[in-house]
Coordinates of C-alpha atoms in Angstrom, one line a residue:
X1120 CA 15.1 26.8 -0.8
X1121 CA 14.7 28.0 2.8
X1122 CA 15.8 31.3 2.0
X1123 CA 12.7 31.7 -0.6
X1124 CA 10.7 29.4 1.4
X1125 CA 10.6 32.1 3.8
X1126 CA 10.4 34.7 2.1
X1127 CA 7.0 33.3 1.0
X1128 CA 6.0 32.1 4.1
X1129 CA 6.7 35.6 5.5
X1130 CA 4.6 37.1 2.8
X1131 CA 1.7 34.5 2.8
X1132 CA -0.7 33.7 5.4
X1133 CA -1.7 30.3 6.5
X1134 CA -4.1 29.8 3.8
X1135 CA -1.9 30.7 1.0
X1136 CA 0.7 28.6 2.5
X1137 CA -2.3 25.7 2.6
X1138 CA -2.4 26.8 -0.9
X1139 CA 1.0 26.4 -1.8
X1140 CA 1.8 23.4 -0.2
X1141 CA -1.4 21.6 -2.1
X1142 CA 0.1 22.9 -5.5
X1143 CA 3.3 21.9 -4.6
X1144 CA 2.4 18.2 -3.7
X1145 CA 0.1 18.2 -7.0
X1146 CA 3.3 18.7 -9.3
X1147 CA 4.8 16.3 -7.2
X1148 CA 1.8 13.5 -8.1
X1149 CA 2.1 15.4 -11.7
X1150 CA 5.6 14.5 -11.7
X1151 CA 5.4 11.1 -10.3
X1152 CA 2.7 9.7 -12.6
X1153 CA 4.7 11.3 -15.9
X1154 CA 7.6 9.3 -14.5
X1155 CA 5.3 6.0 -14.1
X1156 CA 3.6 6.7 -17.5
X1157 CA 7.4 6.8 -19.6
X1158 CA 8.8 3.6 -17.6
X1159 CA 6.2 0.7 -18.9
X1160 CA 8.3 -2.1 -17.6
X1161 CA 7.8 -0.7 -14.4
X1162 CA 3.9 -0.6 -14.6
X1163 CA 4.3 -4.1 -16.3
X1164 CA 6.4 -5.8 -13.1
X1165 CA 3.9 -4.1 -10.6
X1166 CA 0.8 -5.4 -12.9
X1167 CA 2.5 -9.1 -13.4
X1168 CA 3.5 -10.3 -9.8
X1169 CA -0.4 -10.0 -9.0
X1170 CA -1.2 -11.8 -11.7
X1171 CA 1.1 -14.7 -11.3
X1172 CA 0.0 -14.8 -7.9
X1173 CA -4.0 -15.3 -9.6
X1174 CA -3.2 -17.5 -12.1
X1175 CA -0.8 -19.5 -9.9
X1176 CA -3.2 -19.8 -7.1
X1177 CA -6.5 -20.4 -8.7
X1178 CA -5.7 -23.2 -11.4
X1179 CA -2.3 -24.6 -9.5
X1180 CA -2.9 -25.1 -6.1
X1181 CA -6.7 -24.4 -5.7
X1182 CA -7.9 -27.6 -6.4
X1183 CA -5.5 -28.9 -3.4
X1184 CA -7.3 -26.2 -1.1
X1185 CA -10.8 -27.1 1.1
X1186 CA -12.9 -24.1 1.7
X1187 CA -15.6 -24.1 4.6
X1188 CA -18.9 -25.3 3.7
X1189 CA -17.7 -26.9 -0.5
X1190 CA -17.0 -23.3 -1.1
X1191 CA -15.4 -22.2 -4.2
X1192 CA -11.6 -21.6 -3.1
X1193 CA -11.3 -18.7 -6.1
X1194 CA -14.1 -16.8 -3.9
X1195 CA -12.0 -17.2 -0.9
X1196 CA -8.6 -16.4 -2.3
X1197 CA -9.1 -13.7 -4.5
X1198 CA -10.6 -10.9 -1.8
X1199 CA -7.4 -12.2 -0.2
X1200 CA -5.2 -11.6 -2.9
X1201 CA -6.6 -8.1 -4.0
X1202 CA -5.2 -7.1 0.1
X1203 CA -1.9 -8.7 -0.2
X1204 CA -1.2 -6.5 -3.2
X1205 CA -1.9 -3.8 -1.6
X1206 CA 0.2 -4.3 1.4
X1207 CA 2.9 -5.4 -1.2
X1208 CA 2.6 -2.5 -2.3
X1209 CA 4.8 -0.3 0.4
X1210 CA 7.8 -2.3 -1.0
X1211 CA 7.6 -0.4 -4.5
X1212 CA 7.2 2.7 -2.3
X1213 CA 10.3 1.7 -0.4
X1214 CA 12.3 1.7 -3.7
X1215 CA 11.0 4.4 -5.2
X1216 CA 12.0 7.0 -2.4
X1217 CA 15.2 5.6 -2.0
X1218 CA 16.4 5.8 -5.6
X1219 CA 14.7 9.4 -6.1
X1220 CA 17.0 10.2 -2.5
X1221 CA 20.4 8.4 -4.5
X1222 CA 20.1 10.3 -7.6
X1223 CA 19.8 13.6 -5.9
X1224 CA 16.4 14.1 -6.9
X1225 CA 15.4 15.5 -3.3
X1226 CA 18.2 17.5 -2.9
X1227 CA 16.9 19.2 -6.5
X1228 CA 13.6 19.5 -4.6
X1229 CA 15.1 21.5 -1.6
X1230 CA 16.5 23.4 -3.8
X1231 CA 13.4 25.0 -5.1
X1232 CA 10.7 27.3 -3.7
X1233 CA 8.6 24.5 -2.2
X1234 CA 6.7 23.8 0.7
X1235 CA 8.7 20.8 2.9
X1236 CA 5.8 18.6 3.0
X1237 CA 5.4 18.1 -0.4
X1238 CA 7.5 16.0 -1.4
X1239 CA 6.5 13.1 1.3
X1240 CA 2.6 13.7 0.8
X1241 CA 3.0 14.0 -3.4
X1242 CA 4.6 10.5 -2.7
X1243 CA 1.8 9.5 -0.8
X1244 CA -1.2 10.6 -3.2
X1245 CA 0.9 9.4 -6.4
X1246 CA 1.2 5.7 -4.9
X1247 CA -2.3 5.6 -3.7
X1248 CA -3.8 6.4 -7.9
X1249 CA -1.2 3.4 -8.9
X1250 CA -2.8 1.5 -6.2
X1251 CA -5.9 1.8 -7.7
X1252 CA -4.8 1.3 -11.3
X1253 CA -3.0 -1.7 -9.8
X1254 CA -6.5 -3.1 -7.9
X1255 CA -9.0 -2.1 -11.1
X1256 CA -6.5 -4.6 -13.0
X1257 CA -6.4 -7.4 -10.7
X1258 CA -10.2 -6.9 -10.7
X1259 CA -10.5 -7.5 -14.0
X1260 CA -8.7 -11.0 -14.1
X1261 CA -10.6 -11.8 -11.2
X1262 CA -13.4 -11.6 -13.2
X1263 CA -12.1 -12.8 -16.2
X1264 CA -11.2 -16.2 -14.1
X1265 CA -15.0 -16.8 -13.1
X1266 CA -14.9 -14.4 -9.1
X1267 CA -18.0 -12.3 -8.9
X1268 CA -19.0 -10.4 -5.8
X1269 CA -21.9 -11.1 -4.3
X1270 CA -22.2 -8.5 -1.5
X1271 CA -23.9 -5.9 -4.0
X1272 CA -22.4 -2.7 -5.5
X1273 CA -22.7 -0.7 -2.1
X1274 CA -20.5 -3.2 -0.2
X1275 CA -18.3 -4.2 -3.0
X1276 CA -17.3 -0.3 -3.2
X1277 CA -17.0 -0.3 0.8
X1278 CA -14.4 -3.6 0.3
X1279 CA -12.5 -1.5 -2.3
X1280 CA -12.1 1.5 -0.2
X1281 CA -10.6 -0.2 2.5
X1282 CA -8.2 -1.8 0.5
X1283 CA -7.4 1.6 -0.7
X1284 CA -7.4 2.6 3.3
X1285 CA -4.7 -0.9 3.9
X1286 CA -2.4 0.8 0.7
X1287 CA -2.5 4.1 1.8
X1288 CA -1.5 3.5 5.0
X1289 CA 1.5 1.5 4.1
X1290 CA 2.8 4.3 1.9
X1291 CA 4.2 5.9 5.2
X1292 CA 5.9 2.8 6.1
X1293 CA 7.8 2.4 2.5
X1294 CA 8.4 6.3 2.9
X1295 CA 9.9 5.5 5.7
X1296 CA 11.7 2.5 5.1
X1297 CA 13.0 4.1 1.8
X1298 CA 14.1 7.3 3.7
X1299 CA 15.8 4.7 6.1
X1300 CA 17.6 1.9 4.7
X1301 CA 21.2 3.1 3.2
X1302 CA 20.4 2.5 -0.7
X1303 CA 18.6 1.5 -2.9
X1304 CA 19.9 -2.2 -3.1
X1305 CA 18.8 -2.5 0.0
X1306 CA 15.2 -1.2 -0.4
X1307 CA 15.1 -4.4 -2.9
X1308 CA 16.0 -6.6 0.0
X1309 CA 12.7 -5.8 1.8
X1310 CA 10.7 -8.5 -0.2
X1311 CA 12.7 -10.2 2.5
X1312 CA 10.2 -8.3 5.2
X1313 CA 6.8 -8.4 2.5
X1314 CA 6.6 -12.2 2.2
X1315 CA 6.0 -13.1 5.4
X1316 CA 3.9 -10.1 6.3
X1317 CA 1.6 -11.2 3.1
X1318 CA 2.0 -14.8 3.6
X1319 CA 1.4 -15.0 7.2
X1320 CA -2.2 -14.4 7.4
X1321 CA -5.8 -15.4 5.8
X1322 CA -5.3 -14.3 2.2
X1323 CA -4.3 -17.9 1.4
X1324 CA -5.0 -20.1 4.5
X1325 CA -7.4 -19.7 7.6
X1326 CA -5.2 -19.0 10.3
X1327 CA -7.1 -22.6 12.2
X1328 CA -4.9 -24.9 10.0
X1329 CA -1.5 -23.2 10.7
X1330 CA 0.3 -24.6 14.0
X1331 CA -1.7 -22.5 17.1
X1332 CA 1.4 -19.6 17.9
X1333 CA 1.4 -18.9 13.7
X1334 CA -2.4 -18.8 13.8
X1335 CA -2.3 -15.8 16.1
X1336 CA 0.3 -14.1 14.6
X1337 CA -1.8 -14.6 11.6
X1338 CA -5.2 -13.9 12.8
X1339 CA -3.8 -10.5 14.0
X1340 CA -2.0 -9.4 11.1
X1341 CA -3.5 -6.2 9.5
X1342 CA -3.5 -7.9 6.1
X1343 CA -5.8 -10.8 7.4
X1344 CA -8.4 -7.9 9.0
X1345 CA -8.8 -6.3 5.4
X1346 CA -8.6 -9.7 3.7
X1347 CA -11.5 -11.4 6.1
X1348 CA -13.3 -7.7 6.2
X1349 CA -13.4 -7.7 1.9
X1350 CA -14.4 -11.2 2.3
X1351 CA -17.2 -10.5 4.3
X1352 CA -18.3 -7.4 2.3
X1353 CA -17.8 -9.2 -1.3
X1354 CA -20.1 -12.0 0.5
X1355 CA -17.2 -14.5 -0.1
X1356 CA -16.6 -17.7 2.2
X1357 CA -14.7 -16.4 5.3
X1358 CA -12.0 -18.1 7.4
X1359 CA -13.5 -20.5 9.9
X1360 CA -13.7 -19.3 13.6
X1361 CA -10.7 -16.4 14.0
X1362 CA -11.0 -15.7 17.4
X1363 CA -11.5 -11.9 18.5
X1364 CA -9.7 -10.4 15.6
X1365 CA -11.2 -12.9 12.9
X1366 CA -14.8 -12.0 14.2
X1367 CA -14.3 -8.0 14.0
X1368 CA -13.0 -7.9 10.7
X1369 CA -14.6 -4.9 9.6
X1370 CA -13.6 -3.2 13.0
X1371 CA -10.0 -4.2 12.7
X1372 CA -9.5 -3.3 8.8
X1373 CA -10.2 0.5 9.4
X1374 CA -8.1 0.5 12.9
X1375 CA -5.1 -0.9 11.5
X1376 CA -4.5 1.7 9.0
X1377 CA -5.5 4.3 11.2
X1378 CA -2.9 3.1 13.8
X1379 CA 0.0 2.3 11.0
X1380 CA -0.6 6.0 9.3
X1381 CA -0.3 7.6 13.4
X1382 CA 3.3 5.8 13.7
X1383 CA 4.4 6.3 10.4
X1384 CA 3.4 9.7 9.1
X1385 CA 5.5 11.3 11.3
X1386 CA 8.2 8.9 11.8
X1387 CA 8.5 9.4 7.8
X1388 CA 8.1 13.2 7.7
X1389 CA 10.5 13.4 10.7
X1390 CA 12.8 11.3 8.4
X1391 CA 12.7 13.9 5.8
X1392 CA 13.2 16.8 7.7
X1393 CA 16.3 15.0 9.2
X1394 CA 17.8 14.5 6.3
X1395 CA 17.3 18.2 4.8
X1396 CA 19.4 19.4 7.3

């Protein structure tokens, strides 16, 4: 591939290589979504877990949970829930890049007239239109099971972009990860690092009733900035108090994903390159 890659490069200038490497990252997304499209079971196990989740939250343990001010809990869980999934979501990304790496399919990649990048940013793009598949679904039973926003359509579509902002973030970290871990066995043992990370925060809980060193921890997880920031924007019932982080949600929900994307981009396209040499 480097030989032709080259040769093209040599022949192009910087806006046909621009060119090139947006083609080549479309077939990736192309080629990605064709893949998602002919495995339904594996749109049907990222759809499910979310809706469990709903289901289980809202009509098993929400009638044990107090909300400030009598508020409904489904209000306050729900914003919650739509920004766990999506910080869930660099798991499936973990997986996915590992077992395309095991079966050779990046070698096949190298092999061909492509630009380098576009196999990492394809990734990217084609995990961030499942993401919003995936959130346009969970809105749906959200709405089905009584939650309406009451922010107004301006703010509700602010709330759903930086949910989108929180997913597309931790794409480079499940690039990474997947890049990283040894196979793809392993990249199925990270639900081992996603629970916590999800469930250590405000999507379920204001971070006041856990004990005062897990509060912290969860009042400055980047999952509990989007969840309180949607909250605030879908005019639901927000956590209680939150110190510094709680009461900048909005601030801290569009620096977090700014600050994971400048670690990770590079720490996952430096993986790449690594391993095409």
């Amino acid at each position: 591939m480097s030989g032709t890659l080259n040769l093209r490069d040599a022949v192009d200038g910087p806006e046909r290589r621009a060119y090139w490497a947006v083609t080549d990252c479309l077939t990736i997304v192309r080629t990605e979504l064709l893949h998602l499209v002919r495995n339904p079971s594996t749109i049907a196990w990222q759809l499910g877990t979310p809706v469990v989740f709903v289901l289980l939250f809202v009509y098993v343990f929400g009638s044990a949970m107090v909300v400030a001010d009598g508020a409904d809990y489904k209000d306050f869980a729900l914003p919650g829930m739509f920004a766990m999934t999506m910080a869930n979501g660099f798991m499936s990304t973990a997986v996915v890049v590992a077992v395309v790496r095991d079966r050779g399919v990046m070698d096949r990649y190298r092999s061909m007239p492509m630009a380098p990048s576009a196999v990492v940013s394809g990734r990217g793009v084609a995990d961030v239109l499942g993401a919003c598949l995936d959130l346009a679904v969970l809105a749906v039973i959200a709405l089905a099971v009584g939650w309406r926003p009451d922010g107004g359509p301006v703010r509700a579509l602010a709330a759903f972009g930086l949910l989108i902002l929180l997913r597309s973030a931790l794409t480079w970290v499940g690039v990474y990860l997947g890049l990283l871990v040894p196979n793809q066995e392993a990249a199925g043992n990270l639900f081992a690092v996603a629970l916590p990370f999800g469930m250590i925060s405000s999507v379920f809980t204001p971070p006041e009733m856990m004990p005062g060193w897990l509060g912290a921890i969860a009042r400055w997880n980047p999952v509990s900035a989007t969840a309180d920031a949607v909250r605030e924007l879908f005019g639901a019932p927000a956590a209680a108090g939150g110190g510094w982080a709680g009461e900048h949600a909005l601030l801290m929900a569009v620096v977090w994903p700014l600050v994971i994307t400048a670690v990770f981009l590079p720490l996952a396209v430096r993986r790449f390159q690594r391993q095409s040499r």
